[in-house]
Structures are given as C-alpha cells and as structure tokens.
C-alpha cells in the first residue's frame, strides 16, 4: 500500500456548526485496509503556496521519506497534523475536522476548503494500530469533539458506555448510544470529568478509551484510577494541548504521560 499520497477534496458536508466532513479521493486510498480508531497524518500546504512533498519514496516503514520531509526548507515543508479515518468507502477517504477558534493550519485549512483543494496523507500504517480490548464485558469511551471521529468508528459496541463532551446541543451528531455532555461555556472537560466521576464501574473485565484535550484526558485517567480502574485497562491519548500547537515541544506532563503509556505496554 502507498504510505504517502496526495488527497483531493471531492465534497464537503457541514455536520454541525463546528465540525465539517470532507471526502477525499487519492492514489492508494482504495487499498487501505480499514480498522476502528485508525489514525493517520495529514499534510497541509503552507498558506498561499502549493503543496510540495519530498521526492523520496515512502514504502516500508516510511523512515527515509520522513527524514526527507524533515530536511525540506521550512517555507515549503507542509504542516503535519494527526487525524482519524472516519470512513473508507468506494475508494474515498472521509475525515471529520473540528473547526476550532484558535487558529492552526489544520483547522484554518478545513474552514476554507473547496472541492479540488489538495493536501496529502502519511499513513495509515498497520504498525500504529493499537490493541484495544473491545471484547471486555464493560467498556467506557470518553472524549471531547476531537474524539468523535474515532468514537464514530468504534460504535456500535455492546456493553459500552459512551460519554462525549461538546460545546453545546448543536454539536451533537447522529451516533448510537452516546450520552452527550454540553460545555456551555464551562471549563473544557469539566462536565465530562464530573460525569465519569459518577459512574458505577464493575470490578473486573473493564476497558477504558480516552481521547481529547491532554489536561482533560489526564484528569479523566486520574479520576478513573482513583475509582479503582487498573492503569493497564485505560487506553488514553491527549489529542491536542490547550494554548500549544502540535509542533510545540512536549511539556513535563506530556513526558510523564508517555512514560505511563510505555509502562502500561510492558
Ligand atoms: C491520534 C489523533 C487523532 C486525531 N483525530 C482528529 C480528528 O479526526 N479530527 C480533528 O478535528 N482532530 C483530531 N485530532 C486533533 C488534532 O490533531 C488537533 O486538534 C490539532 O492540534 C489541530 O491542528 P491545528 O493546526 O488546527 O492547530 P494547532 O496548530 O495544533 O494549534 C493551534 C491552536 O489551536 C488550539 N487547538 C488545537 N486543537 C483544538 C481543538 N480541537 N479545540 C480547541 N482548540 C484547539 C491549540 O491549543 C493552539 O492554541 C487528533 C489528534 C490525534 C493525536
């Protein structure tokens, strides 16, 4: 399968005021094997400049391509951001973009995207596929709006409690069995943490999946561990960081999260 290819916008659908669904065509898309919670990188062209990709081939593990990407002149180098495959049908790749208010190349691109616009993908790659215990007898999926594409790809799941925090009622999507929580201008994560704290959680055979703003995810995990959920039963990912871009260096808290994730894999 081609690891890197250009993607061309075929169509756009505004799902909610702050979420747009974009359908892309592109080389190799029809041979991507789908799985739930499938992640990839998207490459956004610099503002008012064409998309330029490294000349190196990106087969196998993509290492050579990635080195060539990093060595591109800064003014040409596309910005890389993480996204989730929301759908793969009939040779089309579907991605849902959160249209947040804090700038950033990805959200800004999605706000003005038109049919025919071009970006690129790096992945998805099987080596980044996560081992999720989706056969556990009790499952919790919890996250904010950036987690919705992954949640949508995981549902329906028997035995899952699904809690998603969004800005307000207008941001709810048509998904089965989701309990929606509305931020309504309270602090990001506050309604979700409160809801998770009130859950009755069985003692055994539990699996938890958490994604969204990094500090929120950290608090959710701490809350669940305090309620007796084993750390190994919690898959957690900070999808974005308040006031920091994806290019900014990891903070001490990010480094501690990475250590915890590594420890859970041992
Ligand atoms: C594995 C993975 C899968 C992801 N899947 C998706 C997905 O399918 N769809 C999706 O929309 N996002 C997804 N994300 C989150 C997305 O990568 C980040 O939100 C990313 O920071 C957006 O890039 P940007 O260029 O818009 O903003 P950046 O340049 O990274 O940041 C600019 C500013 O915007 C703020 N910001 C970034 N994201 C948000 C947000 N969501 N809400 C409010 N403020 C924000 C930052 O704090 C910063 O101040 C995923 C992240 C990961 C790690």
Short mmCIF file of N, CA and C in Angstrom, two decimals, residues 141-216:
data_model
loop_
_atom_site.label_atom_id
_atom_site.label_comp_id
_atom_site.label_asym_id
_atom_site.label_seq_id
_atom_site.Cartn_x
_atom_site.Cartn_y
_atom_site.Cartn_z
N UNK A 141 -16.04 4.65 26.67
CA UNK A 141 -15.41 5.54 25.69
C UNK A 141 -15.73 6.95 26.14
N UNK A 142 -14.71 7.79 26.30
CA UNK A 142 -14.97 9.16 26.75
C UNK A 142 -14.01 10.12 26.08
N UNK A 143 -14.54 11.26 25.62
CA UNK A 143 -13.67 12.23 24.98
C UNK A 143 -14.41 13.51 24.63
N UNK A 144 -13.67 14.42 23.98
CA UNK A 144 -14.30 15.67 23.52
C UNK A 144 -14.56 15.57 22.02
N UNK A 145 -14.85 16.69 21.36
CA UNK A 145 -15.26 16.63 19.95
C UNK A 145 -14.18 16.06 19.02
N UNK A 146 -12.89 16.22 19.38
CA UNK A 146 -11.85 15.65 18.51
C UNK A 146 -11.86 14.12 18.56
N UNK A 147 -12.45 13.57 19.62
CA UNK A 147 -12.53 12.11 19.76
C UNK A 147 -13.70 11.54 18.96
N UNK A 148 -14.62 12.40 18.51
CA UNK A 148 -15.84 11.89 17.86
C UNK A 148 -15.58 11.04 16.62
N UNK A 149 -14.63 11.41 15.74
CA UNK A 149 -14.39 10.54 14.58
C UNK A 149 -13.98 9.12 15.01
N UNK A 150 -13.13 9.02 16.03
CA UNK A 150 -12.72 7.69 16.49
C UNK A 150 -13.89 6.97 17.16
N UNK A 151 -14.62 7.71 18.01
CA UNK A 151 -15.78 7.11 18.67
C UNK A 151 -16.77 6.60 17.61
N UNK A 152 -16.99 7.41 16.57
CA UNK A 152 -17.89 7.00 15.50
C UNK A 152 -17.42 5.74 14.79
N UNK A 153 -16.10 5.56 14.72
CA UNK A 153 -15.57 4.36 14.05
C UNK A 153 -15.59 3.14 14.98
N UNK A 154 -15.73 3.37 16.29
CA UNK A 154 -15.75 2.25 17.26
C UNK A 154 -17.18 1.77 17.51
N UNK A 155 -18.15 2.67 17.41
CA UNK A 155 -19.55 2.32 17.70
C UNK A 155 -20.20 1.63 16.51
N UNK A 156 -21.25 0.82 16.69
CA UNK A 156 -21.83 0.44 17.98
C UNK A 156 -21.00 -0.63 18.67
N UNK A 157 -20.97 -0.55 20.01
CA UNK A 157 -20.24 -1.53 20.81
C UNK A 157 -21.16 -2.01 21.92
N UNK A 158 -21.48 -3.30 21.95
CA UNK A 158 -22.30 -3.78 23.06
C UNK A 158 -21.51 -3.58 24.36
N UNK A 159 -22.16 -3.30 25.44
CA UNK A 159 -21.52 -3.12 26.77
C UNK A 159 -20.70 -1.84 26.88
N UNK A 160 -20.85 -0.90 25.96
CA UNK A 160 -20.08 0.34 26.09
C UNK A 160 -20.94 1.47 26.64
N UNK A 161 -20.35 2.21 27.57
CA UNK A 161 -20.92 3.49 28.00
C UNK A 161 -20.12 4.54 27.25
N UNK A 162 -20.78 5.42 26.50
CA UNK A 162 -20.06 6.40 25.67
C UNK A 162 -20.45 7.81 26.10
N UNK A 163 -19.46 8.56 26.56
CA UNK A 163 -19.70 9.93 27.03
C UNK A 163 -18.87 10.87 26.16
N UNK A 164 -19.53 11.84 25.52
CA UNK A 164 -18.79 12.79 24.68
C UNK A 164 -19.18 14.21 25.08
N UNK A 165 -18.15 15.02 25.39
CA UNK A 165 -18.39 16.42 25.73
C UNK A 165 -18.21 17.29 24.49
N UNK A 166 -19.23 18.10 24.18
CA UNK A 166 -19.17 19.04 23.05
C UNK A 166 -19.58 20.42 23.54
N UNK A 167 -19.40 21.43 22.68
CA UNK A 167 -19.66 22.81 23.12
C UNK A 167 -21.10 23.00 23.58
N UNK A 168 -22.05 22.52 22.79
CA UNK A 168 -23.47 22.71 23.13
C UNK A 168 -24.32 21.73 22.33
N UNK A 169 -25.64 21.82 22.47
CA UNK A 169 -26.54 20.84 21.85
C UNK A 169 -26.38 20.78 20.33
N UNK A 170 -26.05 21.93 19.73
CA UNK A 170 -25.91 21.98 18.26
C UNK A 170 -24.78 21.10 17.74
N UNK A 171 -23.85 20.73 18.63
CA UNK A 171 -22.70 19.92 18.21
C UNK A 171 -22.94 18.41 18.30
N UNK A 172 -24.15 18.03 18.75
CA UNK A 172 -24.44 16.59 18.83
C UNK A 172 -24.53 16.00 17.42
N UNK A 173 -24.05 14.77 17.27
CA UNK A 173 -24.13 14.07 15.98
C UNK A 173 -25.05 12.86 16.10
N UNK A 174 -25.44 12.34 14.94
CA UNK A 174 -26.34 11.20 14.92
C UNK A 174 -25.52 9.92 15.11
N UNK A 175 -25.22 9.59 16.37
CA UNK A 175 -24.44 8.38 16.67
C UNK A 175 -25.22 7.56 17.70
N UNK A 176 -25.11 6.21 17.60
CA UNK A 176 -25.92 5.39 18.51
C UNK A 176 -25.37 5.40 19.94
N UNK A 177 -26.27 5.52 20.90
CA UNK A 177 -25.95 5.28 22.32
C UNK A 177 -24.88 6.21 22.89
N UNK A 178 -24.82 7.45 22.42
CA UNK A 178 -23.87 8.40 23.02
C UNK A 178 -24.60 9.23 24.06
N UNK A 179 -24.00 9.37 25.25
CA UNK A 179 -24.53 10.33 26.22
C UNK A 179 -23.76 11.63 26.03
N UNK A 180 -24.48 12.68 25.58
CA UNK A 180 -23.84 13.96 25.25
C UNK A 180 -23.76 14.84 26.49
N UNK A 181 -22.63 15.51 26.63
CA UNK A 181 -22.46 16.47 27.73
C UNK A 181 -22.13 17.81 27.08
N UNK A 182 -22.77 18.87 27.57
CA UNK A 182 -22.60 20.19 26.96
C UNK A 182 -21.71 21.07 27.83
N UNK A 183 -20.71 21.66 27.19
CA UNK A 183 -19.76 22.52 27.91
C UNK A 183 -20.44 23.81 28.32
N UNK A 184 -21.25 24.35 27.41
CA UNK A 184 -21.98 25.59 27.70
C UNK A 184 -21.13 26.63 28.40
N UNK A 185 -19.94 26.88 27.84
CA UNK A 185 -19.02 27.91 28.37
C UNK A 185 -18.39 27.58 29.72
N UNK A 186 -18.57 26.37 30.24
CA UNK A 186 -17.79 26.00 31.44
C UNK A 186 -16.39 25.60 30.98
N UNK A 187 -15.51 25.31 31.93
CA UNK A 187 -14.13 24.93 31.62
C UNK A 187 -14.11 23.64 30.79
N UNK A 188 -13.21 23.58 29.78
CA UNK A 188 -13.13 22.39 28.92
C UNK A 188 -12.90 21.14 29.79
N UNK A 189 -13.74 20.16 29.65
CA UNK A 189 -13.57 18.89 30.36
C UNK A 189 -14.35 18.78 31.66
N UNK A 190 -14.80 19.94 32.18
CA UNK A 190 -15.47 19.90 33.49
C UNK A 190 -16.71 18.99 33.48
N UNK A 191 -17.63 19.13 32.52
CA UNK A 191 -18.82 18.25 32.54
C UNK A 191 -18.46 16.77 32.36
N UNK A 192 -17.46 16.50 31.54
CA UNK A 192 -17.08 15.10 31.27
C UNK A 192 -16.44 14.46 32.51
N UNK A 193 -15.54 15.20 33.17
CA UNK A 193 -14.89 14.66 34.37
C UNK A 193 -15.95 14.39 35.45
N UNK A 194 -16.90 15.33 35.60
CA UNK A 194 -17.95 15.14 36.62
C UNK A 194 -18.79 13.90 36.30
N UNK A 195 -19.11 13.69 35.02
CA UNK A 195 -19.93 12.53 34.64
C UNK A 195 -19.17 11.22 34.86
N UNK A 196 -17.89 11.22 34.54
CA UNK A 196 -17.08 10.00 34.71
C UNK A 196 -16.95 9.69 36.21
N UNK A 197 -16.82 10.73 37.02
CA UNK A 197 -16.66 10.54 38.47
C UNK A 197 -17.90 9.87 39.07
N UNK A 198 -19.06 10.05 38.42
CA UNK A 198 -20.29 9.49 38.98
C UNK A 198 -20.61 8.09 38.47
N UNK A 199 -19.79 7.56 37.60
CA UNK A 199 -20.10 6.24 37.02
C UNK A 199 -19.94 5.13 38.06
N UNK A 200 -20.80 4.11 37.94
CA UNK A 200 -20.60 2.86 38.69
C UNK A 200 -19.80 1.94 37.80
N UNK A 201 -18.62 1.58 38.22
CA UNK A 201 -17.72 0.79 37.35
C UNK A 201 -17.51 -0.60 37.94
N UNK A 202 -17.76 -1.65 37.14
CA UNK A 202 -17.55 -3.01 37.66
C UNK A 202 -16.10 -3.24 38.07
N UNK A 203 -15.87 -4.27 38.89
CA UNK A 203 -14.52 -4.54 39.41
C UNK A 203 -13.62 -5.21 38.37
N UNK A 204 -14.24 -6.02 37.49
CA UNK A 204 -13.42 -6.85 36.59
C UNK A 204 -13.77 -6.66 35.14
N UNK A 205 -12.80 -7.05 34.29
CA UNK A 205 -13.00 -7.12 32.84
C UNK A 205 -13.54 -5.79 32.27
N UNK A 206 -12.77 -4.74 32.56
CA UNK A 206 -13.15 -3.38 32.16
C UNK A 206 -12.12 -2.87 31.15
N UNK A 207 -12.58 -2.10 30.15
CA UNK A 207 -11.65 -1.42 29.24
C UNK A 207 -12.12 0.03 29.06
N UNK A 208 -11.17 0.96 29.15
CA UNK A 208 -11.49 2.39 29.03
C UNK A 208 -10.67 3.00 27.90
N UNK A 209 -11.32 3.81 27.06
CA UNK A 209 -10.65 4.52 25.96
C UNK A 209 -10.92 6.01 26.15
N UNK A 210 -9.85 6.80 26.26
CA UNK A 210 -9.99 8.25 26.50
C UNK A 210 -9.22 9.03 25.44
N UNK A 211 -9.82 10.10 24.91
CA UNK A 211 -9.09 10.98 23.98
C UNK A 211 -9.69 12.38 24.03
N UNK A 212 -8.83 13.36 23.74
CA UNK A 212 -9.29 14.76 23.74
C UNK A 212 -8.18 15.67 24.23
N UNK A 213 -8.55 16.82 24.76
CA UNK A 213 -7.54 17.78 25.23
C UNK A 213 -6.69 17.11 26.33
N UNK A 214 -5.36 17.31 26.26
CA UNK A 214 -4.45 16.49 27.06
C UNK A 214 -4.66 16.63 28.57
N UNK A 215 -4.88 17.86 29.06
CA UNK A 215 -5.04 18.03 30.51
C UNK A 215 -6.35 17.37 30.96
N UNK A 216 -7.38 17.46 30.11
CA UNK A 216 -8.66 16.82 30.42
C UNK A 216 -8.49 15.30 30.50
#
